XYZ file of C-alpha atoms in Angstrom:
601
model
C -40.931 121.368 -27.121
C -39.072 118.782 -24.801
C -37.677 115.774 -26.880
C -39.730 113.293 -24.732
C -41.430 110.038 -26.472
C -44.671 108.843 -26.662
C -45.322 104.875 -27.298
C -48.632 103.867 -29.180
C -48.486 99.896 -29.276
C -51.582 97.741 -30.800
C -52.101 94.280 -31.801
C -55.358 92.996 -33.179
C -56.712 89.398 -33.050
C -59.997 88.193 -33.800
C -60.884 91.972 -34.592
C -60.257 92.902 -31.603
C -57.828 95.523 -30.730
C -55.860 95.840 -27.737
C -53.960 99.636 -27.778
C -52.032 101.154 -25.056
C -50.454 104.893 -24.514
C -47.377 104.929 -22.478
C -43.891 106.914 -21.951
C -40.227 105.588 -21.786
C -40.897 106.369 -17.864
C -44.430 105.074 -17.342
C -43.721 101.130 -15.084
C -47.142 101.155 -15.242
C -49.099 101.789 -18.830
C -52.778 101.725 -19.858
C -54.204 100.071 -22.629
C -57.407 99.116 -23.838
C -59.837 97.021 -25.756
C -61.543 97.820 -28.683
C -64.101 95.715 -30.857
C -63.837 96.775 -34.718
C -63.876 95.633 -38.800
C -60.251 95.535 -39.943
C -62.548 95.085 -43.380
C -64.049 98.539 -42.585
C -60.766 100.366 -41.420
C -59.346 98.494 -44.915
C -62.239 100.049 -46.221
C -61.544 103.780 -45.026
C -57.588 104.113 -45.750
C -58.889 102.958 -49.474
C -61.418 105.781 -49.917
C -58.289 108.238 -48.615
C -56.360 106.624 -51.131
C -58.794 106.743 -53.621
C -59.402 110.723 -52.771
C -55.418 111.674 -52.704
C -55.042 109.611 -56.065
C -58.389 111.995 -57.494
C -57.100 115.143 -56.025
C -53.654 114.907 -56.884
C -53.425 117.277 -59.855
C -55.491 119.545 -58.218
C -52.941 122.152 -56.651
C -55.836 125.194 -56.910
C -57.467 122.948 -54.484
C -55.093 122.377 -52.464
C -56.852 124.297 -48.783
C -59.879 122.177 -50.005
C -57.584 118.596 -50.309
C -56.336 119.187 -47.040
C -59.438 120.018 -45.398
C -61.467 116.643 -46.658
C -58.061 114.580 -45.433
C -58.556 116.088 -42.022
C -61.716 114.389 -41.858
C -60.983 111.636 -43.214
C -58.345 111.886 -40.732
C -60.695 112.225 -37.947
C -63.225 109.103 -38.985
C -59.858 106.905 -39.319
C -58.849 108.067 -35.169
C -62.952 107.648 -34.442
C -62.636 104.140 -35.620
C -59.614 103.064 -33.936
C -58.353 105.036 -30.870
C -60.589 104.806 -27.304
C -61.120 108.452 -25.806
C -58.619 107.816 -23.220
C -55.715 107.658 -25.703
C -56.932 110.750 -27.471
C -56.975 112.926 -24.462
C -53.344 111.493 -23.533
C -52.314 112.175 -27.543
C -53.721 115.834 -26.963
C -52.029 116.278 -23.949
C -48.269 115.281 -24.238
C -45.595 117.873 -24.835
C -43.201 114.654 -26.352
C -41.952 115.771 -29.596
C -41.553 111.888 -30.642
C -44.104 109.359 -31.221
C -43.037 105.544 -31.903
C -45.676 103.128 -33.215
C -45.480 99.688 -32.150
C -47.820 97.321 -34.006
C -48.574 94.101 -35.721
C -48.496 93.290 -39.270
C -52.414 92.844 -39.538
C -52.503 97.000 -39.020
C -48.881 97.681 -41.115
C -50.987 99.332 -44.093
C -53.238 101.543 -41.696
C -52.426 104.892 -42.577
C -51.568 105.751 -38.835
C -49.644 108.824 -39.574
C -52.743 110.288 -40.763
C -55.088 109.985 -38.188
C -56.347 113.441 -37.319
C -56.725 115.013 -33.566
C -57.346 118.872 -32.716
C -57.198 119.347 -36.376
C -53.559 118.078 -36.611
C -52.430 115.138 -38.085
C -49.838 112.711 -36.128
C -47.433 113.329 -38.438
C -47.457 116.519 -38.546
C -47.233 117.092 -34.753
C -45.313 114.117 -34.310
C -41.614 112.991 -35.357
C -42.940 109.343 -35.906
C -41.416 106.138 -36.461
C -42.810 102.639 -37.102
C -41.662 99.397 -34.938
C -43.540 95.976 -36.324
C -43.979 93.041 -34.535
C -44.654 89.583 -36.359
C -44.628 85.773 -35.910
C -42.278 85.361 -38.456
C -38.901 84.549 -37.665
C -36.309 87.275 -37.795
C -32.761 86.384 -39.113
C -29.863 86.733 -36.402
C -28.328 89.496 -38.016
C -25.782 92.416 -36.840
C -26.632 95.714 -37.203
C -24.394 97.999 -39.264
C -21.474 99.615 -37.214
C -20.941 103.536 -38.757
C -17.702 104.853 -38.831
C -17.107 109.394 -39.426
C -17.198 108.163 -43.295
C -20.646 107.137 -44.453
C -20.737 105.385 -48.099
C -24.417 106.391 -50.105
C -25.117 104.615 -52.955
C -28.052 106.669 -55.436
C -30.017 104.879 -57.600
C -31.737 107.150 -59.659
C -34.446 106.646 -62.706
C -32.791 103.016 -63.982
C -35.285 102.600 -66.065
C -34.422 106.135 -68.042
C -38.262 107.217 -68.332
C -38.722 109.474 -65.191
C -36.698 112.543 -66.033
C -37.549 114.477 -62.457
C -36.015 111.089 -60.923
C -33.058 111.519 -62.426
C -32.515 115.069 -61.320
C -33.424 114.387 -57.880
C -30.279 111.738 -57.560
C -27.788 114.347 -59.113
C -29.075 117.173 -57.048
C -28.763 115.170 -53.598
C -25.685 113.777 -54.491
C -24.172 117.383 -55.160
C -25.782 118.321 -51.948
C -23.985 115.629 -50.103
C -20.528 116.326 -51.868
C -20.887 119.881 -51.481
C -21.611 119.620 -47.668
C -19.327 116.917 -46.957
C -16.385 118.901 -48.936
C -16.915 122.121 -47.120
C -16.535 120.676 -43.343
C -20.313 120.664 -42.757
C -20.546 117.677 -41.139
C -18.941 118.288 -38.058
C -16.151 114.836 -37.880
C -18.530 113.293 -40.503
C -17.795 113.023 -44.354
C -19.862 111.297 -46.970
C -18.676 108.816 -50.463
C -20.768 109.048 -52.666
C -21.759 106.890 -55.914
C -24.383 107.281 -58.321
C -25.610 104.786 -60.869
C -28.353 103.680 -62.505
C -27.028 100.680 -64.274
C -27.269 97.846 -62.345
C -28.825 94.583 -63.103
C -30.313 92.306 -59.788
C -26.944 90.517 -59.385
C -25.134 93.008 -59.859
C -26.788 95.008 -56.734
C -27.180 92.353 -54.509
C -23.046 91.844 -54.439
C -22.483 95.329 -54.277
C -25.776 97.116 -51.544
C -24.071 95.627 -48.438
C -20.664 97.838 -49.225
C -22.930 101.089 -48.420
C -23.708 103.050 -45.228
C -27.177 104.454 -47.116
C -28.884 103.450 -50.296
C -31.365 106.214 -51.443
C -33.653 104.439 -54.901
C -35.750 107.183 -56.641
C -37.617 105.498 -59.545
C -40.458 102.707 -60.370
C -41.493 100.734 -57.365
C -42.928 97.037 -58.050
C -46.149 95.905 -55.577
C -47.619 92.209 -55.703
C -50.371 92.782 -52.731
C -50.870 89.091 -53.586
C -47.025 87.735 -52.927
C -45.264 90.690 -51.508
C -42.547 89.138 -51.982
C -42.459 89.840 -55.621
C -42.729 93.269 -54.826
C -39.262 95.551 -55.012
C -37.502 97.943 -57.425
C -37.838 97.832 -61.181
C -33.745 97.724 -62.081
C -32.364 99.273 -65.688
C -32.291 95.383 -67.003
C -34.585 93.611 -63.998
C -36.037 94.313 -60.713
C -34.939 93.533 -57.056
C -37.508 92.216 -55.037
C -38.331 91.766 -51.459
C -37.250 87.938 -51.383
C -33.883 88.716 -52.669
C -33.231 91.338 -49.762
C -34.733 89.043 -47.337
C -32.348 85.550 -48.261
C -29.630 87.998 -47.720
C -29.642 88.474 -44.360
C -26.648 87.357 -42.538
C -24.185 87.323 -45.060
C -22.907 91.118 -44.139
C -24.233 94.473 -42.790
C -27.656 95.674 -44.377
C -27.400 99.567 -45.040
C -28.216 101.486 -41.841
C -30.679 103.454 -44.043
C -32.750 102.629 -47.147
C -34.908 105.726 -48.735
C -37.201 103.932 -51.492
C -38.498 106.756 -53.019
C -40.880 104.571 -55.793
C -44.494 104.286 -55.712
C -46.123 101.618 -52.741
C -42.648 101.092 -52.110
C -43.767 100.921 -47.825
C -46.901 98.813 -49.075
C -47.188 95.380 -47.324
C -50.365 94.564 -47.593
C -51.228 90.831 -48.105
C -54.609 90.018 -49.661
C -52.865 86.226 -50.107
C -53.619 83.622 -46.709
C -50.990 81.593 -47.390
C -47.971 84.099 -46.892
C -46.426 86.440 -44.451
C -46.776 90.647 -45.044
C -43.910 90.416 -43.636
C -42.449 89.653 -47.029
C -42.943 92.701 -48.296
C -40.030 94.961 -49.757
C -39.432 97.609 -46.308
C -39.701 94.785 -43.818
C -37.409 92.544 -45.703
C -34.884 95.287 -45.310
C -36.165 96.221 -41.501
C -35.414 92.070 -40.879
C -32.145 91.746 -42.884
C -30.545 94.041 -40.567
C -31.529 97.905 -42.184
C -31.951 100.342 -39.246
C -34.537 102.370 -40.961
C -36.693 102.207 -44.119
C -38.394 105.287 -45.721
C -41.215 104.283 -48.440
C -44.508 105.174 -49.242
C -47.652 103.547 -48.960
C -49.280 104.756 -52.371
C -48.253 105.987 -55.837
C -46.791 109.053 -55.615
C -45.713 112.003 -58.594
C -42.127 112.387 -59.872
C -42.154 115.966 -59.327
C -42.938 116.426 -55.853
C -41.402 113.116 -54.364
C -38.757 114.517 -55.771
C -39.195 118.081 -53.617
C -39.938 115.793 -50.546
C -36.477 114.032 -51.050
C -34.284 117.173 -51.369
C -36.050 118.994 -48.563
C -35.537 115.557 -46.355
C -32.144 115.347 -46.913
C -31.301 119.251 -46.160
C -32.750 118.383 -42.976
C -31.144 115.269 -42.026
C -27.446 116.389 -43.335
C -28.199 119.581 -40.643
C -28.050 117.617 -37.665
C -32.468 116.528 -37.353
C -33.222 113.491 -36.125
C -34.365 111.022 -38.855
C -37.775 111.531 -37.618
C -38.004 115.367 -37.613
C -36.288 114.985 -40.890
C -39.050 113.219 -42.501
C -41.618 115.820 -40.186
C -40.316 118.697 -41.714
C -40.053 117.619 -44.901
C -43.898 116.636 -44.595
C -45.122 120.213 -43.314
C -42.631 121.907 -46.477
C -44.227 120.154 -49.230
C -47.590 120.022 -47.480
C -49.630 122.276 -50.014
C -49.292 118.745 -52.606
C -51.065 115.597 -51.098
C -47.803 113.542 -51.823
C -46.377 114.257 -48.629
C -49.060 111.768 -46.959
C -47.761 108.587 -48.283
C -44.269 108.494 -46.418
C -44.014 106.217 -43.747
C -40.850 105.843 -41.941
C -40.316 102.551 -40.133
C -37.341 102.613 -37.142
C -37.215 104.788 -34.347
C -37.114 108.334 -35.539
C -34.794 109.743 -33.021
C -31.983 108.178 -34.462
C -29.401 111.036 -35.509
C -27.220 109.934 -38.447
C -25.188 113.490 -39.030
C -25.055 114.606 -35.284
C -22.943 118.443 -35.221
C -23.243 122.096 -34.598
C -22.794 124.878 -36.756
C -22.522 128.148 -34.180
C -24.404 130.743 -35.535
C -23.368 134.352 -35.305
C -26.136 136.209 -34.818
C -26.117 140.432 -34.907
C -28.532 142.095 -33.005
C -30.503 144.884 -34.880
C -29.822 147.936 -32.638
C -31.577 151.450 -34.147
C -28.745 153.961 -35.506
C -29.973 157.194 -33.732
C -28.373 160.088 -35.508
C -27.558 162.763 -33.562
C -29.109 165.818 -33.339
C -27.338 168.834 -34.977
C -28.394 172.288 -34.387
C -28.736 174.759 -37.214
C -26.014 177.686 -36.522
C -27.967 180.543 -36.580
C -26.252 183.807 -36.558
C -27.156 187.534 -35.114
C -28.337 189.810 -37.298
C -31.329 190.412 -40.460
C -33.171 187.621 -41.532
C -32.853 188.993 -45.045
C -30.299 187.439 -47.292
C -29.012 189.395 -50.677
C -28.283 187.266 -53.035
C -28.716 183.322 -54.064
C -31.953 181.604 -52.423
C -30.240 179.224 -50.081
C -32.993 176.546 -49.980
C -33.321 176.448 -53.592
C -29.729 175.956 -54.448
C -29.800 173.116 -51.705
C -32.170 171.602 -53.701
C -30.635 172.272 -57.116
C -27.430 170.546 -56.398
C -29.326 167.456 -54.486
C -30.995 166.632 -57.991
C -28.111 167.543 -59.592
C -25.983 164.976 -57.568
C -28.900 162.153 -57.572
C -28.990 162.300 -61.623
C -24.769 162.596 -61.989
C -25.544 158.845 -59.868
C -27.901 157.319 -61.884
C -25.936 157.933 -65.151
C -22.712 156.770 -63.464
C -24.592 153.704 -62.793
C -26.741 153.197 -66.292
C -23.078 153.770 -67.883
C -21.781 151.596 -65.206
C -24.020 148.411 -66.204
C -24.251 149.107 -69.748
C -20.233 148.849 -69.563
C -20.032 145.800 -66.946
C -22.459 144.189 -69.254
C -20.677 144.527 -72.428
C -17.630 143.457 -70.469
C -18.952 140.602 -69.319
C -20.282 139.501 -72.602
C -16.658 139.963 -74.302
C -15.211 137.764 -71.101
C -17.794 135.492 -71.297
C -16.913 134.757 -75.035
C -13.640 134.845 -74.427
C -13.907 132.571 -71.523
C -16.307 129.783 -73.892
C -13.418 129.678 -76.191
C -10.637 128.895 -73.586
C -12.899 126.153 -72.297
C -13.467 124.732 -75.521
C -9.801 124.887 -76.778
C -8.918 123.110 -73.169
C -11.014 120.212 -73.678
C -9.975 119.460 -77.673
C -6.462 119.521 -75.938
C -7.532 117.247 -73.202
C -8.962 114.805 -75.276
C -6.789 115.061 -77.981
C -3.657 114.900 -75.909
C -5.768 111.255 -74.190
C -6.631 110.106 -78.119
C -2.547 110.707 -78.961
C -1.998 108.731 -75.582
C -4.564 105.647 -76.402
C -2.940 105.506 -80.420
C 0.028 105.219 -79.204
C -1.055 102.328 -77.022
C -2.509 100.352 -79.845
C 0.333 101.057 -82.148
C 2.798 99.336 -79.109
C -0.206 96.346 -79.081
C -0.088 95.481 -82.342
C 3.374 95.564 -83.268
C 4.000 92.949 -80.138
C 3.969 89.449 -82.585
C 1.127 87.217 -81.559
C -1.329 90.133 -81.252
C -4.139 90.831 -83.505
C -7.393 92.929 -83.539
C -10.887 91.989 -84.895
C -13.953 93.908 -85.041
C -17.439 92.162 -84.834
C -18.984 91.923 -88.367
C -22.916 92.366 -87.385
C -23.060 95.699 -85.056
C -20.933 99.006 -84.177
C -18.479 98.740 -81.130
C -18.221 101.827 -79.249
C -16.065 102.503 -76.220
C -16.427 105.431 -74.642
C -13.274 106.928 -72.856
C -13.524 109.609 -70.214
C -10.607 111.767 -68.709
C -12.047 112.399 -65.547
C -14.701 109.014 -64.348
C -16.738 110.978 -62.217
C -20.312 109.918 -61.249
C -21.822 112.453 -62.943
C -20.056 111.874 -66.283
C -20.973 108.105 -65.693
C -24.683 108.840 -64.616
C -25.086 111.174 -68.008
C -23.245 108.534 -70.343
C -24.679 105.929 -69.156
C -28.278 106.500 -70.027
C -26.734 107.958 -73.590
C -25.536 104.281 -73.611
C -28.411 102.846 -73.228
C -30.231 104.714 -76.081
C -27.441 103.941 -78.172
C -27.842 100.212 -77.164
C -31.628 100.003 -77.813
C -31.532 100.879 -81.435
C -29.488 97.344 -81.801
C -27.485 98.873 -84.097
C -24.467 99.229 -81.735
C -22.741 97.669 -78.463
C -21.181 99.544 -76.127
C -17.819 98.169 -74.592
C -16.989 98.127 -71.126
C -13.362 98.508 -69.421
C -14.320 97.683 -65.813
C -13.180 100.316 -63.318
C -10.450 100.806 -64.955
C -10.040 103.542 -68.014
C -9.367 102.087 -71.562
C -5.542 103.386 -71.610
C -4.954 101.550 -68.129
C -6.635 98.365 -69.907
C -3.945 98.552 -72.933
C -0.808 98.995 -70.759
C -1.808 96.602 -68.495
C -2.283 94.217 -71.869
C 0.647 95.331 -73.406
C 2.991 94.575 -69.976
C 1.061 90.479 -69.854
C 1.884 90.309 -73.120
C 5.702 91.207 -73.176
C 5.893 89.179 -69.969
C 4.756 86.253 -72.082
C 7.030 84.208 -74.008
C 6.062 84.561 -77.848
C 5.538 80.854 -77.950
C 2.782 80.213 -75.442
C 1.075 83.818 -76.699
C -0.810 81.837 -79.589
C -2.668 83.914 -81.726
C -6.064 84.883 -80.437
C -7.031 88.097 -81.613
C -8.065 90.951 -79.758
C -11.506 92.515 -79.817
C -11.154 96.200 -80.984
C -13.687 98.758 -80.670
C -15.142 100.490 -84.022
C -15.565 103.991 -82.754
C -13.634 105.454 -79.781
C -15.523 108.754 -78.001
C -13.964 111.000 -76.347
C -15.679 112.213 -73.525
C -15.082 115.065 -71.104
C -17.827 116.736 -68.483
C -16.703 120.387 -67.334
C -18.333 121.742 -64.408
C -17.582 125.905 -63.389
C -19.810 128.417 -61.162
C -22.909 128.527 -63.289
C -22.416 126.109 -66.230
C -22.188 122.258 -66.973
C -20.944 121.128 -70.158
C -20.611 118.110 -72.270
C -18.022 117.185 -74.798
C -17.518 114.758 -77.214
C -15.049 113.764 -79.890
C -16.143 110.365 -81.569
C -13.167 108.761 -83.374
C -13.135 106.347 -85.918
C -10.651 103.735 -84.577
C -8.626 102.109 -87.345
C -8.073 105.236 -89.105
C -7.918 107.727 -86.199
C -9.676 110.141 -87.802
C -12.972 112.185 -86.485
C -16.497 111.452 -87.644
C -17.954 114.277 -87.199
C -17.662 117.719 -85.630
C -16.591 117.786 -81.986
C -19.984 117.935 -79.726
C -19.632 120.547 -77.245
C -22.944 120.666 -75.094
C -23.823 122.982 -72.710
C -26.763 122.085 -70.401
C -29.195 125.153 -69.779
C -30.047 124.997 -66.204
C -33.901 125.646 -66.963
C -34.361 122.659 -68.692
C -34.197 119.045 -67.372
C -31.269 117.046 -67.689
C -33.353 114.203 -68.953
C -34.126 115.876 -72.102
C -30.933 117.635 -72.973
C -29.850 114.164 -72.556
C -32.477 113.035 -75.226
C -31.826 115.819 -77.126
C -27.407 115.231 -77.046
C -28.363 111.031 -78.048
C -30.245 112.269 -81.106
C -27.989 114.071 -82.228
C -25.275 111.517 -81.505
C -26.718 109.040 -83.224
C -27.564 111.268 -86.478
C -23.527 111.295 -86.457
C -23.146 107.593 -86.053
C -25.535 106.923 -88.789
C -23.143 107.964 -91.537
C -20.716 105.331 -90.939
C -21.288 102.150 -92.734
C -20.413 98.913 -90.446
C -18.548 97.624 -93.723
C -15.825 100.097 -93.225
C -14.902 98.360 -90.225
C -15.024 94.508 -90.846
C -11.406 93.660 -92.055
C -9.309 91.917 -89.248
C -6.506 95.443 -88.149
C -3.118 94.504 -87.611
């Protein structure tokens, strides 16, 4: 299929429609006139809505789904395209299709109007364009260098455990491909988190290339917006993307992947659907915006996602990204509810991987004739044939007992090395974190002996600091949701040391305070955390495991048996998680805040 483009531009006023078909070539384009019920079309996309939302859970269904969406499909193109711009829609070899419309027709579900018992999107690589009366900000668009910064949101709010996967997993992928050279001359940063408050976003989403959100969408159809993303603490909504526009770069690419997140329908007079949380990235400067127009199932917006960005990191279009991804998952109805505004032939990771491919020729042995010799065909002795056969089965069962003794051995090796190998691991990471506990006592010893310098605990709840060896985002993304468990019990509060690690914190303390003349250190005491812990996240070929040594502070002793965690890869991280803060907390609950209320020198 050529990589030509297709335009498809309507407006509506008065309910009347004026559409036109034309190519990037075409000087001269056709459109038409139509008479028709934006009530009625409202109408229809709400009874497909309704019918996706019913059938959702039906996957035995699925052949049965699809077919009633194809003619629901069908009605939708019956009600809004002339004939003339369905023959040119059948006709066209363009592989891209760019919708340009108003925002009276944004929440028609164009993508799934159904010709030749295809939908649009599913032939098509489409993208959205949307014209409006509003005024658009001056704003510059984002300039990409070879290194593309992605921030992942994933799950904030801790209750969608699929979410939460689906942000680790893509991350990974994007390390994994941008480590190995993948990317032709392009290479990806990544950052995961999922603890941000409002604020706290809006300073920091202009830093990144790509922003990818996977959790609870917000939608106010009656002041859009209100409508955004539902934050750990808060929410971001449209109006806060849309007053920062002009201040820096937008990300080039925002993938909302939260329910109605592409939704901009206004059933309010008084403002703009423009408002709403996709354009008000489109008009602060993003290049592209990927949402959906309904509610939509953890589990398989979660397949969508992955399968989107495998396509996208291996040189697709953004368009044929999101078109792939659609025809993959296309057995669930979730796929429907994506809507990608920008123009889809937009190529974010643009290289070539050559691909060496082997052609299957057919080994023809060659033909070997029997020596036959002069003389009687009789033969005194052994029957030839039958010791032929003899030592074939002879050899075939001498093989499969080599190999039965061959895996019952490898097996029992393996067991032995894997045992062996559990107990290096685990006697590496007591050393690690011992050797970083030795490193942070010493620390506090040097603190408090310097004269001015004092430590106080709070006399109401637990302070815990956690202390990592390695800050990766994993080990953040993991302990901070354990965080916020142990938080929500308000039985505890968790201490933060910036970017920087605790032992960084103390020397940087410790050098102030020497640099200080005794009499202008007064005597303002320092805030000291109750319970240090430990923390260490080990990663090899087919394991992930979590460790923890909690410490009780003043006395430097251990509370309770080191936690070493090892995360079974059938299970979802979400609940492992649960599972790892239970048992955390059953630990903490032994220690009596008393024990730590006396001012430490």
């Amino acid at each position: 299929m050529s990589e030509k483009t297709i335009y498809l531009e309507a407006i509506c006023h008065n309910n009347q429609l004026r559409i036109g078909i034309y190519e990037s070539d075409d000087v001269i384009w056709m459109y038409q006139k139509k008479q028709i019920e934006i009530s009625d079309i409202s109408n229809r996309c709400q009874t497909m809505i309704d019918y996706i939302n019913a059938t959702r859970e039906t996957p035995d269904d699925s052949d049965q789904t699809l077919s009633r969406l194809k003619g629901l499909g069908r009605g939708l193109c019956n009600d809004i395209l002339p004939h003339r711009i369905k023959e040119r829609l059948k006709q066209t070899d363009a592989q891209y299709l760019i919708l340009i419309i108003d925002n009276q027709l944004a929440h028609i579900m164009w993508e799934l109007i159904c010709i030749d018992n295809s939908f649009l999107c599913e032939r098509f690589a489409i993208g959205r364009k949307i014209k409006t009366t509003q005024d658009i900000p001056l704003t510059n668009k984002r300039q990409l260098s070879d290194t593309m910064k992605v921030l992942i949101i994933a799950d904030p709010k801790g209750d969608l455990s699929v979410a939460s996967e689906e942000g680790i997993d893509i991350c990974r992928h994007m390390d994994d491909m941008s480590n190995e050279n993948m990317l032709g001359n392009k290479h990806i940063e990544t950052n995961i988190d999922c603890n941000f408050t409002s604020q706290e976003l809006k300073e920091q989403i202009q830093d990144y290339d790509m922003v990818h959100f996977s959790g609870h969408g917000l939608f106010d159809p009656k002041f859009p917006g209100n409508s955004g993303w539902n934050l750990a603490y808060d929410h971001l909504t449209a109006t806060d993307i849309h007053d920062m526009a002009g201040s820096a770069d937008m990300p080039a690419f925002v993938f909302s992947n939260a329910c109605q997140s592409a939704n901009n329908k206004n059933t309010s007079q008084e403002t703009d659907s423009t408002t709403g949380l996709s354009n008000a990235f489109i008009l602060s400067g993003a290049f592209h915006y990927l949402g959906t127009l309904w509610d939509i199932t953890d589990k398989h917006s979660c397949k969508f996602a992955k399968e989107f960005y495998m396509n996208l990191l291996s040189s697709c279009s953004i368009g044929e990204a999101v078109r792939r991804s659609r025809i993959k998952v296309m057995p669930n109805i979730d796929w429907a509810g994506y809507v990608l505004i920008g123009d889809p032939r937009f190529i974010y990771f643009n290289h070539s991987h050559k691909n060496d491919h082997v052609e299957n020729s057919e080994y023809t042995r060659p033909f070997v004739q029997e020596s036959i010799t002069r003389g009687s065909n009789k033969f005194i002795g052994w029957d030839v044939s039958k010791v032929k056969e003899i030592r074939k089965w002879t050899i075939l069962l001498i093989i499969i007992l080599t190999l039965l003794y061959g895996i019952f051995f490898l097996n029992s090796m393996l067991n032995i090395f894997k045992s062996k190998h559990e107990q290096q691991i685990k006697n590496m990471l007591i050393e690690l974190t011992q050797q970083k506990q030795r490193e942070i006592d010493t620390l506090y010893q040097k603190l408090a002996s310097i004269e001015g310098c004092s430590f106080i605990t709070s006399s109401e709840i637990i302070n815990i600091e956690f202390v990592f060896n390695d800050k990766n985002k994993e080990e953040l993304a993991i302990i901070g949701r354990i965080s916020n468990k142990l938080f929500t019990t308000q039985k505890y509060n968790i201490l933060e040391s910036s970017s920087q690690s605790l032992d960084n914190v103390l020397r940087n303390l410790i050098n102030t305070l020497l640099l200080t003349p005794v009499d202008r250190r007064g005597n303002t005491p320092f805030q000291m955390p109750d319970i240090i812990i430990y923390a260490r996240l080990y990663h090899d070929i087919d394991s992930t495991i979590l460790f923890l040594r909690p410490i009780h502070a003043k006395k430097r002793t251990m509370i309770c048996d080191h936690m070493f965690i090892p995360f079974d890869p059938d299970k979802s991280i979400r609940e492992q998680e649960n599972n790892l803060s239970d048992k955390l907390l059953f630990n903490l609950s032994k220690i009596n805040k008393s024990e730590f209320n006396k001012e430490i020198k």
